[in-house]
Amino acid sequence: MSFKIQAAALLGALASTASAHGHISGIIADGTYYQGYDPSMQYQSPPPSVVGWSCPECLDNSFVDPTMYTTSDIACHKNATVGGTSASVAAGGKVEFQWTTWPDSHKGPVLTYMAKVDEFASATAADLSFFKIDESGYTDGTWAATTLIANNNSWTVTIPSTLAAGNYVLRHEIIALHSAGQEDGAQNYPGCVNVAVTNAGAAAPSSESATKFYTPTDPGILVNIYSDLTTYDIPGPALWDGASSGDDQGNSSERAAASSAVVVSSTAVVASSAATSIAAVEVTSSAVASMSVVTSTIISTSVSLEQAVQSTSATPITTAAAAATSDALAPIISQVGTITHGIHIRLAS
Ligand SMILES: *[C@@H]1O[C@H](CO)[C@@H](O)[C@H](O)[C@H]1NC(C)=O
Ligand SMILES: *[C@@H]1O[C@H](CO)[C@@H](O)[C@H](O)[C@H]1NC(C)=O
Ligand SMILES: *[C@@H]1O[C@H](CO)[C@@H](O)[C@H](O)[C@H]1NC(C)=O
Ligand SMILES: [Cu+2]
């Protein structure tokens, strides 16, 4: 069996498309699970009421790019509207954000902000005014997004203990920098959830609109992560000094335990959706040690997948790796036929 893709379509897609990735599927606030927003909810009637802000334009798990930094889409994602319900958390308590499977290739910082609101029902993205409560960039050679993956695709923050009680929108974000060496290549994946903070202090940090956070040429936004980085400037406003300075992400042995609990068989192909248009396919193989990303429109026949993988590598991969990848992808290609968005290939060592 051979599976082929069309060269022109692939190369065109490469030039213009950047692959999209995940969203926050749910949160655990003070030990209680709350479902997040899923773009498929827009087709339910009525849509479920969840803590997450909606993103009807996020069916492809898309991202906000630097050309949108001055629009309210950067606040809580494209055309986001407030969630219908809220989580409850005590000041000083923890909120864990659970992401859909995040790809290794999408390295970058993880940031969390809060904005106080009066009533959730009347909150709009344009009106939110945020302060930063958590940030992590590139520490000891490890990107925050890599730590997030090792923690079962989750990130935990502490709600500052001195914060005034009330209703807050928690804005959590991964910025993927795999294409950020070119201007407008960074990919922001913000997501917002509603939390009612109890047992609190009186602090009311100064805050600003998300449209002030970033510019396309910030050193932490326009950055080539494939060069030998020694330091990385986390973008956005300074961390609020009332924020907890503790590291909530566990130590390395805790991360290893969380990671091994994620079931990934050595040659499994996992599609994030079974539709004809799929946002992402993850392939893992214990046989190879390098990693690559393919972003393409796969239409029909002409160039082998093996070539496609090699030609689109973020980092060069071996022929053996490409062959293994091609074999592993074959069943999904035959099932799905057309992959309209992208394929993420992760080859674990
Ligand atoms: C937001 O919604 C409007 C109206 O439906 C649409 O024209 C616009 O493209 C959407 N914005 C994004 C970023 O998708
Ligand atoms: C990691 O944290 C766990 C739980 O707090 C603790 O039991 C364990 O000893 C720690 N391991 C290391 C290597 O620090
Ligand atoms: C990993 O996260 C998922 C939700 O994204 C959760 O259902 C699962 O229980 C978590 N596994 C572990 C070992 O924490
Ligand atoms: Cu992606």
mmCIF file of C-alpha atoms and ligand atoms in Angstrom:
data_model
loop_
_atom_site.group_PDB
_atom_site.id
_atom_site.type_symbol
_atom_site.label_atom_id
_atom_site.label_comp_id
_atom_site.label_asym_id
_atom_site.label_seq_id
_atom_site.Cartn_x
_atom_site.Cartn_y
_atom_site.Cartn_z
ATOM 1 C CA MET A 1 0.000 0.000 0.000
ATOM 2 C CA SER A 2 1.267 3.465 -0.663
ATOM 3 C CA PHE A 3 -0.202 6.726 0.443
ATOM 4 C CA LYS A 4 0.490 9.788 -1.542
ATOM 5 C CA ILE A 5 -0.149 13.467 -1.242
ATOM 6 C CA GLN A 6 -0.147 16.220 -3.772
ATOM 7 C CA ALA A 7 3.034 18.245 -3.941
ATOM 8 C CA ALA A 8 1.582 21.537 -5.027
ATOM 9 C CA ALA A 9 -1.105 21.488 -2.399
ATOM 10 C CA LEU A 10 1.376 20.583 0.254
ATOM 11 C CA LEU A 11 3.895 23.247 -0.595
ATOM 12 C CA GLY A 12 1.212 25.893 -0.932
ATOM 13 C CA ALA A 13 -0.156 24.984 2.442
ATOM 14 C CA LEU A 14 3.290 25.126 3.933
ATOM 15 C CA ALA A 15 3.875 28.616 2.742
ATOM 16 C CA SER A 16 0.598 29.973 3.998
ATOM 17 C CA THR A 17 -0.660 27.785 6.801
ATOM 18 C CA ALA A 18 0.531 27.253 10.267
ATOM 19 C CA SER A 19 -0.907 24.328 12.120
ATOM 20 C CA ALA A 20 -3.295 24.868 14.971
ATOM 21 C CA HIS A 21 -3.479 23.060 18.220
ATOM 22 C CA GLY A 22 -5.475 22.657 21.389
ATOM 23 C CA HIS A 23 -7.846 24.190 23.817
ATOM 24 C CA ILE A 24 -8.671 23.967 27.506
ATOM 25 C CA SER A 25 -11.023 21.027 27.959
ATOM 26 C CA GLY A 26 -11.753 21.632 31.634
ATOM 27 C CA ILE A 27 -10.447 22.925 34.935
ATOM 28 C CA ILE A 28 -10.159 21.633 38.468
ATOM 29 C CA ALA A 29 -10.786 24.440 40.950
ATOM 30 C CA ASP A 30 -10.229 23.648 44.632
ATOM 31 C CA GLY A 31 -10.578 19.951 43.778
ATOM 32 C CA THR A 32 -13.812 20.192 41.778
ATOM 33 C CA TYR A 33 -13.885 19.493 38.036
ATOM 34 C CA TYR A 34 -15.656 21.937 35.710
ATOM 35 C CA GLN A 35 -16.100 21.268 32.036
ATOM 36 C CA GLY A 36 -14.598 23.833 29.669
ATOM 37 C CA TYR A 37 -15.888 25.079 26.331
ATOM 38 C CA ASP A 38 -15.665 22.853 23.294
ATOM 39 C CA PRO A 39 -16.316 24.396 19.862
ATOM 40 C CA SER A 40 -18.675 21.527 18.989
ATOM 41 C CA MET A 41 -21.026 22.829 21.698
ATOM 42 C CA GLN A 42 -22.260 25.520 19.314
ATOM 43 C CA TYR A 43 -24.183 22.800 17.465
ATOM 44 C CA GLN A 44 -26.061 21.672 20.582
ATOM 45 C CA SER A 45 -29.436 23.190 21.261
ATOM 46 C CA PRO A 46 -29.317 24.657 23.774
ATOM 47 C CA PRO A 47 -25.509 24.732 24.145
ATOM 48 C CA PRO A 48 -24.384 23.485 27.566
ATOM 49 C CA SER A 49 -23.619 26.115 30.157
ATOM 50 C CA VAL A 50 -19.931 25.854 31.071
ATOM 51 C CA VAL A 51 -17.281 27.894 32.883
ATOM 52 C CA GLY A 52 -15.291 28.364 29.664
ATOM 53 C CA TRP A 53 -15.711 31.312 27.334
ATOM 54 C CA SER A 54 -16.934 30.281 23.919
ATOM 55 C CA CYS A 55 -14.836 30.274 20.777
ATOM 56 C CA PRO A 56 -17.162 29.425 17.923
ATOM 57 C CA GLU A 57 -14.345 30.052 15.414
ATOM 58 C CA CYS A 58 -12.128 27.454 17.111
ATOM 59 C CA LEU A 59 -13.399 24.283 15.440
ATOM 60 C CA ASP A 60 -9.904 23.769 14.044
ATOM 61 C CA ASN A 61 -8.323 24.508 17.443
ATOM 62 C CA SER A 62 -7.013 27.664 15.918
ATOM 63 C CA PHE A 63 -4.931 30.411 17.433
ATOM 64 C CA VAL A 64 -4.707 34.169 17.620
ATOM 65 C CA ASP A 65 -1.738 35.583 15.736
ATOM 66 C CA PRO A 66 0.230 38.806 16.235
ATOM 67 C CA THR A 67 -1.845 40.667 13.628
ATOM 68 C CA MET A 68 -4.736 40.374 16.101
ATOM 69 C CA TYR A 69 -2.908 41.645 19.204
ATOM 70 C CA THR A 70 -4.708 44.978 19.101
ATOM 71 C CA THR A 71 -8.182 43.403 18.835
ATOM 72 C CA SER A 72 -10.285 41.966 21.642
ATOM 73 C CA ASP A 73 -9.767 38.507 20.097
ATOM 74 C CA ILE A 74 -6.483 38.351 22.015
ATOM 75 C CA ALA A 75 -8.396 38.503 25.326
ATOM 76 C CA CYS A 76 -10.232 35.184 25.313
ATOM 77 C CA HIS A 77 -9.804 33.945 21.708
ATOM 78 C CA LYS A 78 -11.703 34.754 18.527
ATOM 79 C CA ASN A 79 -15.172 36.229 19.066
ATOM 80 C CA ALA A 80 -15.259 34.738 22.569
ATOM 81 C CA THR A 81 -18.308 35.285 24.738
ATOM 82 C CA VAL A 82 -18.673 34.711 28.457
ATOM 83 C CA GLY A 83 -19.349 31.231 29.846
ATOM 84 C CA GLY A 84 -22.754 30.652 31.413
ATOM 85 C CA THR A 85 -21.518 29.369 34.743
ATOM 86 C CA SER A 86 -18.570 29.784 37.096
ATOM 87 C CA ALA A 87 -16.227 27.761 39.267
ATOM 88 C CA SER A 88 -15.679 28.586 42.911
ATOM 89 C CA VAL A 89 -12.213 28.868 44.391
ATOM 90 C CA ALA A 90 -10.842 30.280 47.615
ATOM 91 C CA ALA A 91 -8.072 32.846 47.417
ATOM 92 C CA GLY A 92 -4.854 30.875 47.915
ATOM 93 C CA GLY A 93 -6.515 27.842 46.310
ATOM 94 C CA LYS A 94 -5.419 26.116 43.119
ATOM 95 C CA VAL A 95 -6.844 25.932 39.642
ATOM 96 C CA GLU A 96 -5.622 23.248 37.253
ATOM 97 C CA PHE A 97 -6.153 23.894 33.544
ATOM 98 C CA GLN A 98 -6.532 20.716 31.487
ATOM 99 C CA TRP A 99 -5.544 21.017 27.852
ATOM 100 C CA THR A 100 -6.291 18.724 24.970
ATOM 101 C CA THR A 101 -3.129 16.860 23.887
ATOM 102 C CA TRP A 102 -0.440 19.446 23.290
ATOM 103 C CA PRO A 103 2.267 18.673 20.677
ATOM 104 C CA ASP A 104 5.959 18.697 21.629
ATOM 105 C CA SER A 105 6.699 20.912 18.664
ATOM 106 C CA HIS A 106 4.598 23.795 20.054
ATOM 107 C CA LYS A 107 7.171 25.021 22.526
ATOM 108 C CA GLY A 108 6.703 28.291 24.332
ATOM 109 C CA PRO A 109 5.652 30.089 27.495
ATOM 110 C CA VAL A 110 2.544 29.490 29.616
ATOM 111 C CA LEU A 111 0.862 32.570 31.105
ATOM 112 C CA THR A 112 -2.138 33.202 33.326
ATOM 113 C CA TYR A 113 -4.011 36.421 33.992
ATOM 114 C CA MET A 114 -7.134 37.485 35.885
ATOM 115 C CA ALA A 115 -9.681 40.231 35.267
ATOM 116 C CA LYS A 116 -12.275 41.318 37.828
ATOM 117 C CA VAL A 117 -15.825 41.654 36.593
ATOM 118 C CA ASP A 118 -19.069 42.716 38.244
ATOM 119 C CA GLU A 119 -21.559 40.276 36.799
ATOM 120 C CA PHE A 120 -20.366 37.438 34.578
ATOM 121 C CA ALA A 121 -23.473 37.735 32.443
ATOM 122 C CA SER A 122 -22.556 41.218 31.260
ATOM 123 C CA ALA A 123 -18.813 40.635 30.839
ATOM 124 C CA THR A 124 -17.415 41.184 27.355
ATOM 125 C CA ALA A 125 -13.947 40.475 26.015
ATOM 126 C CA ALA A 126 -13.438 44.126 25.099
ATOM 127 C CA ASP A 127 -14.100 45.275 28.679
ATOM 128 C CA LEU A 128 -11.802 42.853 30.493
ATOM 129 C CA SER A 129 -8.848 44.402 32.296
ATOM 130 C CA PHE A 130 -6.193 41.905 33.334
ATOM 131 C CA PHE A 131 -3.296 41.464 35.716
ATOM 132 C CA LYS A 132 -0.820 38.590 35.413
ATOM 133 C CA ILE A 133 -0.742 35.973 38.167
ATOM 134 C CA ASP A 134 1.539 33.306 36.702
ATOM 135 C CA GLU A 135 4.181 33.040 34.008
ATOM 136 C CA SER A 136 6.745 30.504 32.946
ATOM 137 C CA GLY A 137 9.012 30.672 29.898
ATOM 138 C CA TYR A 138 12.259 28.822 29.269
ATOM 139 C CA THR A 139 13.924 27.531 32.410
ATOM 140 C CA ASP A 140 17.057 25.364 32.563
ATOM 141 C CA GLY A 141 16.606 24.429 28.914
ATOM 142 C CA THR A 142 12.954 23.443 29.270
ATOM 143 C CA TRP A 143 9.984 25.296 27.827
ATOM 144 C CA ALA A 144 6.902 25.744 29.992
ATOM 145 C CA ALA A 145 4.801 24.041 27.305
ATOM 146 C CA THR A 146 7.038 20.966 27.617
ATOM 147 C CA THR A 147 6.461 20.914 31.362
ATOM 148 C CA LEU A 148 2.733 21.221 30.700
ATOM 149 C CA ILE A 149 2.851 18.130 28.443
ATOM 150 C CA ALA A 150 4.822 16.221 31.072
ATOM 151 C CA ASN A 151 2.094 17.096 33.561
ATOM 152 C CA ASN A 152 -0.556 15.261 31.528
ATOM 153 C CA ASN A 153 -1.234 18.378 29.444
ATOM 154 C CA SER A 154 -2.135 20.428 32.487
ATOM 155 C CA TRP A 155 -0.976 23.552 34.281
ATOM 156 C CA THR A 156 -1.736 24.538 37.866
ATOM 157 C CA VAL A 157 -1.860 28.075 39.231
ATOM 158 C CA THR A 158 -2.481 29.488 42.684
ATOM 159 C CA ILE A 159 -5.118 32.176 43.056
ATOM 160 C CA PRO A 160 -3.293 34.958 44.958
ATOM 161 C CA SER A 161 -4.248 34.725 48.612
ATOM 162 C CA THR A 162 -4.579 38.471 49.146
ATOM 163 C CA LEU A 163 -6.923 39.072 46.234
ATOM 164 C CA ALA A 164 -10.275 40.731 46.904
ATOM 165 C CA ALA A 165 -13.272 38.405 46.738
ATOM 166 C CA GLY A 166 -15.492 38.570 43.705
ATOM 167 C CA ASN A 167 -16.015 37.417 40.170
ATOM 168 C CA TYR A 168 -12.966 37.028 37.969
ATOM 169 C CA VAL A 169 -12.229 35.882 34.460
ATOM 170 C CA LEU A 170 -9.140 33.676 34.490
ATOM 171 C CA ARG A 171 -7.231 33.910 31.238
ATOM 172 C CA HIS A 172 -4.795 31.070 30.603
ATOM 173 C CA GLU A 173 -2.564 30.980 27.536
ATOM 174 C CA ILE A 174 0.111 29.003 25.757
ATOM 175 C CA ILE A 175 2.117 30.874 23.154
ATOM 176 C CA ALA A 176 3.526 28.402 20.611
ATOM 177 C CA LEU A 177 6.793 29.643 19.140
ATOM 178 C CA HIS A 178 7.668 26.930 16.594
ATOM 179 C CA SER A 179 7.179 29.410 13.730
ATOM 180 C CA ALA A 180 7.971 32.561 15.697
ATOM 181 C CA GLY A 181 11.294 33.204 13.958
ATOM 182 C CA GLN A 182 9.251 35.097 11.359
ATOM 183 C CA GLU A 183 7.112 38.107 12.163
ATOM 184 C CA ASP A 184 3.488 37.091 12.843
ATOM 185 C CA GLY A 185 4.572 33.472 13.236
ATOM 186 C CA ALA A 186 3.810 33.169 16.970
ATOM 187 C CA GLN A 187 0.578 31.374 17.858
ATOM 188 C CA ASN A 188 -1.357 32.498 20.941
ATOM 189 C CA TYR A 189 -3.816 30.017 22.401
ATOM 190 C CA PRO A 190 -5.747 31.959 25.062
ATOM 191 C CA GLY A 191 -8.722 30.518 26.893
ATOM 192 C CA CYS A 192 -10.871 32.086 29.593
ATOM 193 C CA VAL A 193 -12.906 30.604 32.428
ATOM 194 C CA ASN A 194 -15.122 32.210 35.065
ATOM 195 C CA VAL A 195 -14.172 31.853 38.725
ATOM 196 C CA ALA A 196 -15.854 33.249 41.806
ATOM 197 C CA VAL A 197 -13.126 33.914 44.374
ATOM 198 C CA THR A 198 -14.059 33.528 48.050
ATOM 199 C CA ASN A 199 -12.319 33.932 51.419
ATOM 200 C CA ALA A 200 -10.206 36.642 50.049
ATOM 201 C CA GLY A 201 -8.203 39.690 51.080
ATOM 202 C CA ALA A 202 -8.586 43.164 49.736
ATOM 203 C CA ALA A 203 -6.008 43.513 46.985
ATOM 204 C CA ALA A 204 -7.112 45.087 43.717
ATOM 205 C CA PRO A 205 -4.092 44.951 41.407
ATOM 206 C CA SER A 206 -3.711 47.462 38.610
ATOM 207 C CA SER A 207 -4.708 45.985 35.320
ATOM 208 C CA GLU A 208 -4.853 46.591 31.583
ATOM 209 C CA SER A 209 -6.636 45.492 28.449
ATOM 210 C CA ALA A 210 -5.268 42.393 26.731
ATOM 211 C CA THR A 211 -4.833 44.565 23.622
ATOM 212 C CA LYS A 212 -1.869 46.142 25.480
ATOM 213 C CA PHE A 213 -0.112 42.861 26.311
ATOM 214 C CA TYR A 214 1.973 42.088 23.263
ATOM 215 C CA THR A 215 3.385 43.531 20.081
ATOM 216 C CA PRO A 216 4.492 41.503 17.039
ATOM 217 C CA THR A 217 8.134 42.403 17.621
ATOM 218 C CA ASP A 218 8.415 41.769 21.364
ATOM 219 C CA PRO A 219 11.575 39.732 22.029
ATOM 220 C CA GLY A 220 9.419 36.925 23.440
ATOM 221 C CA ILE A 221 7.101 36.920 20.398
ATOM 222 C CA LEU A 222 9.475 37.359 17.444
ATOM 223 C CA VAL A 223 12.073 34.780 18.429
ATOM 224 C CA ASN A 224 13.873 31.905 16.764
ATOM 225 C CA ILE A 225 13.706 29.038 19.238
ATOM 226 C CA TYR A 226 15.924 26.833 17.074
ATOM 227 C CA SER A 227 18.936 29.021 17.769
ATOM 228 C CA ASP A 228 20.899 28.443 20.944
ATOM 229 C CA LEU A 229 18.696 30.377 23.321
ATOM 230 C CA THR A 230 20.270 31.190 26.628
ATOM 231 C CA THR A 231 17.512 33.417 27.931
ATOM 232 C CA TYR A 232 13.959 34.095 26.945
ATOM 233 C CA ASP A 233 11.968 37.248 27.694
ATOM 234 C CA ILE A 234 8.475 36.236 28.794
ATOM 235 C CA PRO A 235 6.109 38.613 26.987
ATOM 236 C CA GLY A 236 3.274 40.649 28.459
ATOM 237 C CA PRO A 237 3.034 42.838 31.548
ATOM 238 C CA ALA A 238 5.055 42.188 34.690
ATOM 239 C CA LEU A 239 3.787 39.552 37.068
ATOM 240 C CA TRP A 240 1.634 41.134 39.793
ATOM 241 C CA ASP A 241 3.778 41.220 42.909
ATOM 242 C CA GLY A 242 0.948 39.734 44.961
ATOM 243 C CA ALA A 243 1.054 36.587 42.834
ATOM 244 C CA SER A 244 2.361 33.420 44.419
ATOM 245 C CA SER A 245 5.986 32.909 43.470
ATOM 246 C CA GLY A 246 5.830 29.179 44.099
ATOM 247 C CA ASP A 247 6.199 26.639 41.327
ATOM 248 C CA ASP A 248 2.940 24.721 41.088
ATOM 249 C CA GLN A 249 4.038 22.278 38.428
ATOM 250 C CA GLY A 250 5.468 19.552 40.661
ATOM 251 C CA ASN A 251 8.976 18.119 40.717
ATOM 252 C CA SER A 252 10.473 15.972 37.976
ATOM 253 C CA SER A 253 9.465 12.655 39.532
ATOM 254 C CA GLU A 254 5.863 13.811 39.858
ATOM 255 C CA ARG A 255 5.934 14.885 36.215
ATOM 256 C CA ALA A 256 7.340 11.533 35.113
ATOM 257 C CA ALA A 257 4.495 9.783 36.934
ATOM 258 C CA ALA A 258 1.890 11.998 35.284
ATOM 259 C CA SER A 259 3.478 11.497 31.910
ATOM 260 C CA SER A 260 3.680 7.724 32.095
ATOM 261 C CA ALA A 261 -0.001 7.716 33.027
ATOM 262 C CA VAL A 262 -0.776 9.096 29.588
ATOM 263 C CA VAL A 263 -1.435 6.092 27.403
ATOM 264 C CA VAL A 264 0.521 6.316 24.176
ATOM 265 C CA SER A 265 1.275 3.064 22.458
ATOM 266 C CA SER A 266 4.426 2.962 20.400
ATOM 267 C CA THR A 267 2.826 2.904 16.978
ATOM 268 C CA ALA A 268 -0.631 4.182 17.747
ATOM 269 C CA VAL A 269 -2.197 6.797 15.547
ATOM 270 C CA VAL A 270 -4.617 8.991 17.367
ATOM 271 C CA ALA A 271 -6.895 11.344 15.521
ATOM 272 C CA SER A 272 -8.338 14.173 17.549
ATOM 273 C CA SER A 273 -11.539 13.878 15.575
ATOM 274 C CA ALA A 274 -12.890 11.307 13.172
ATOM 275 C CA ALA A 275 -14.440 13.738 10.747
ATOM 276 C CA THR A 276 -13.160 14.214 7.218
ATOM 277 C CA SER A 277 -11.593 17.413 8.405
ATOM 278 C CA ILE A 278 -9.338 16.733 11.307
ATOM 279 C CA ALA A 279 -7.402 19.209 13.325
ATOM 280 C CA ALA A 280 -4.525 17.035 14.324
ATOM 281 C CA VAL A 281 -3.150 13.562 14.242
ATOM 282 C CA GLU A 282 -0.594 12.470 16.755
ATOM 283 C CA VAL A 283 1.738 9.654 15.886
ATOM 284 C CA THR A 284 4.207 8.237 18.295
ATOM 285 C CA SER A 285 6.897 5.734 17.673
ATOM 286 C CA SER A 286 9.441 4.444 20.100
ATOM 287 C CA ALA A 287 11.691 3.542 17.187
ATOM 288 C CA VAL A 288 12.922 7.023 16.421
ATOM 289 C CA ALA A 289 14.177 9.937 18.394
ATOM 290 C CA SER A 290 13.414 13.013 16.399
ATOM 291 C CA MET A 291 10.360 15.058 15.810
ATOM 292 C CA SER A 292 8.663 16.751 12.955
ATOM 293 C CA VAL A 293 5.526 18.635 12.085
ATOM 294 C CA VAL A 294 3.630 18.440 8.844
ATOM 295 C CA THR A 295 1.162 21.126 8.000
ATOM 296 C CA SER A 296 -0.560 20.331 4.812
ATOM 297 C CA THR A 297 -3.625 19.863 2.784
ATOM 298 C CA ILE A 298 -3.572 16.269 1.753
ATOM 299 C CA ILE A 299 -5.611 15.887 -1.360
ATOM 300 C CA SER A 300 -4.673 12.945 -3.468
ATOM 301 C CA THR A 301 -1.689 11.494 -5.176
ATOM 302 C CA SER A 302 1.708 12.570 -6.259
ATOM 303 C CA VAL A 303 4.353 12.942 -3.598
ATOM 304 C CA SER A 304 4.976 10.287 -1.029
ATOM 305 C CA LEU A 305 4.207 11.049 2.546
ATOM 306 C CA GLU A 306 7.790 10.181 3.340
ATOM 307 C CA GLN A 307 8.996 13.103 1.244
ATOM 308 C CA ALA A 308 6.399 15.366 2.744
ATOM 309 C CA VAL A 309 7.549 14.577 6.215
ATOM 310 C CA GLN A 310 11.138 15.240 5.317
ATOM 311 C CA SER A 311 10.441 18.435 3.471
ATOM 312 C CA THR A 312 8.418 19.958 6.274
ATOM 313 C CA SER A 313 10.534 19.013 9.254
ATOM 314 C CA ALA A 314 11.008 21.653 11.850
ATOM 315 C CA THR A 315 14.177 19.747 12.574
ATOM 316 C CA PRO A 316 15.627 17.304 10.034
ATOM 317 C CA ILE A 317 14.554 13.756 10.620
ATOM 318 C CA THR A 318 16.092 10.529 9.508
ATOM 319 C CA THR A 319 14.849 8.399 6.657
ATOM 320 C CA ALA A 320 14.121 5.673 9.151
ATOM 321 C CA ALA A 321 11.986 8.104 11.092
ATOM 322 C CA ALA A 322 10.155 9.195 7.982
ATOM 323 C CA ALA A 323 9.504 5.614 6.968
ATOM 324 C CA ALA A 324 8.212 4.742 10.414
ATOM 325 C CA THR A 325 6.037 7.820 10.343
ATOM 326 C CA SER A 326 4.720 6.995 6.926
ATOM 327 C CA ASP A 327 3.796 3.491 8.032
ATOM 328 C CA ALA A 328 2.163 4.747 11.163
ATOM 329 C CA LEU A 329 0.159 7.352 9.288
ATOM 330 C CA ALA A 330 -1.035 5.005 6.589
ATOM 331 C CA PRO A 331 -4.102 3.698 8.403
ATOM 332 C CA ILE A 332 -5.323 7.155 9.294
ATOM 333 C CA ILE A 333 -4.769 8.535 5.820
ATOM 334 C CA SER A 334 -6.747 5.674 4.343
ATOM 335 C CA GLN A 335 -9.573 6.248 6.821
ATOM 336 C CA VAL A 336 -9.753 9.958 6.604
ATOM 337 C CA GLY A 337 -8.826 10.636 2.994
ATOM 338 C CA THR A 338 -8.638 14.356 3.259
ATOM 339 C CA ILE A 339 -6.805 16.072 6.020
ATOM 340 C CA THR A 340 -7.678 19.686 5.666
ATOM 341 C CA HIS A 341 -5.779 21.204 8.465
ATOM 342 C CA GLY A 342 -2.616 19.586 9.587
ATOM 343 C CA ILE A 343 -0.804 16.677 11.023
ATOM 344 C CA HIS A 344 1.364 16.758 14.046
ATOM 345 C CA ILE A 345 3.864 14.010 14.288
ATOM 346 C CA ARG A 346 5.602 13.289 17.505
ATOM 347 C CA LEU A 347 8.285 10.679 17.543
ATOM 348 C CA ALA A 348 9.219 9.837 21.068
ATOM 349 C CA SER A 349 12.696 8.606 21.837
HETATM 350 C C1 LIG B 1 -16.036 37.186 14.376
HETATM 351 O O1 LIG B 1 -17.376 37.164 13.919
HETATM 352 C C2 LIG B 1 -17.615 37.995 12.797
HETATM 353 C C3 LIG B 1 -19.116 37.985 12.534
HETATM 354 O O2 LIG B 1 -19.579 36.684 12.399
HETATM 355 C C4 LIG B 1 -16.810 37.486 11.627
HETATM 356 O O3 LIG B 1 -17.001 38.320 10.500
HETATM 357 C C5 LIG B 1 -15.335 37.490 12.011
HETATM 358 O O4 LIG B 1 -14.565 36.925 10.972
HETATM 359 C C6 LIG B 1 -15.100 36.694 13.283
HETATM 360 N N1 LIG B 1 -13.731 36.878 13.728
HETATM 361 C C7 LIG B 1 -12.825 35.912 13.645
HETATM 362 C C8 LIG B 1 -11.470 36.281 14.120
HETATM 363 O O5 LIG B 1 -13.059 34.794 13.240
HETATM 364 C C1 LIG B 2 8.474 15.151 44.606
HETATM 365 O O1 LIG B 2 7.291 15.518 45.281
HETATM 366 C C2 LIG B 2 6.664 14.440 45.954
HETATM 367 C C3 LIG B 2 5.333 14.923 46.506
HETATM 368 O O2 LIG B 2 5.429 16.167 47.105
HETATM 369 C C4 LIG B 2 7.613 13.944 47.068
HETATM 370 O O3 LIG B 2 7.030 12.851 47.747
HETATM 371 C C5 LIG B 2 8.915 13.490 46.438
HETATM 372 O O4 LIG B 2 9.835 13.143 47.437
HETATM 373 C C6 LIG B 2 9.511 14.621 45.597
HETATM 374 N N1 LIG B 2 10.648 14.103 44.873
HETATM 375 C C7 LIG B 2 11.756 14.812 44.676
HETATM 376 C C8 LIG B 2 12.815 14.128 43.873
HETATM 377 O O5 LIG B 2 11.897 15.935 45.130
HETATM 378 C C1 LIG B 3 -4.965 13.450 32.556
HETATM 379 O O1 LIG B 3 -5.848 14.478 32.155
HETATM 380 C C2 LIG B 3 -7.142 14.029 31.797
HETATM 381 C C3 LIG B 3 -7.949 15.226 31.355
HETATM 382 O O2 LIG B 3 -7.301 15.977 30.385
HETATM 383 C C4 LIG B 3 -7.797 13.340 32.979
HETATM 384 O O3 LIG B 3 -9.049 12.847 32.584
HETATM 385 C C5 LIG B 3 -6.917 12.233 33.466
HETATM 386 O O4 LIG B 3 -7.487 11.700 34.636
HETATM 387 C C6 LIG B 3 -5.539 12.754 33.773
HETATM 388 N N1 LIG B 3 -4.673 11.650 34.173
HETATM 389 C C7 LIG B 3 -3.920 11.701 35.254
HETATM 390 C C8 LIG B 3 -3.076 10.500 35.505
HETATM 391 O O5 LIG B 3 -3.930 12.652 36.010
HETATM 392 CU CU CU B 4 -0.765 23.184 16.180
#
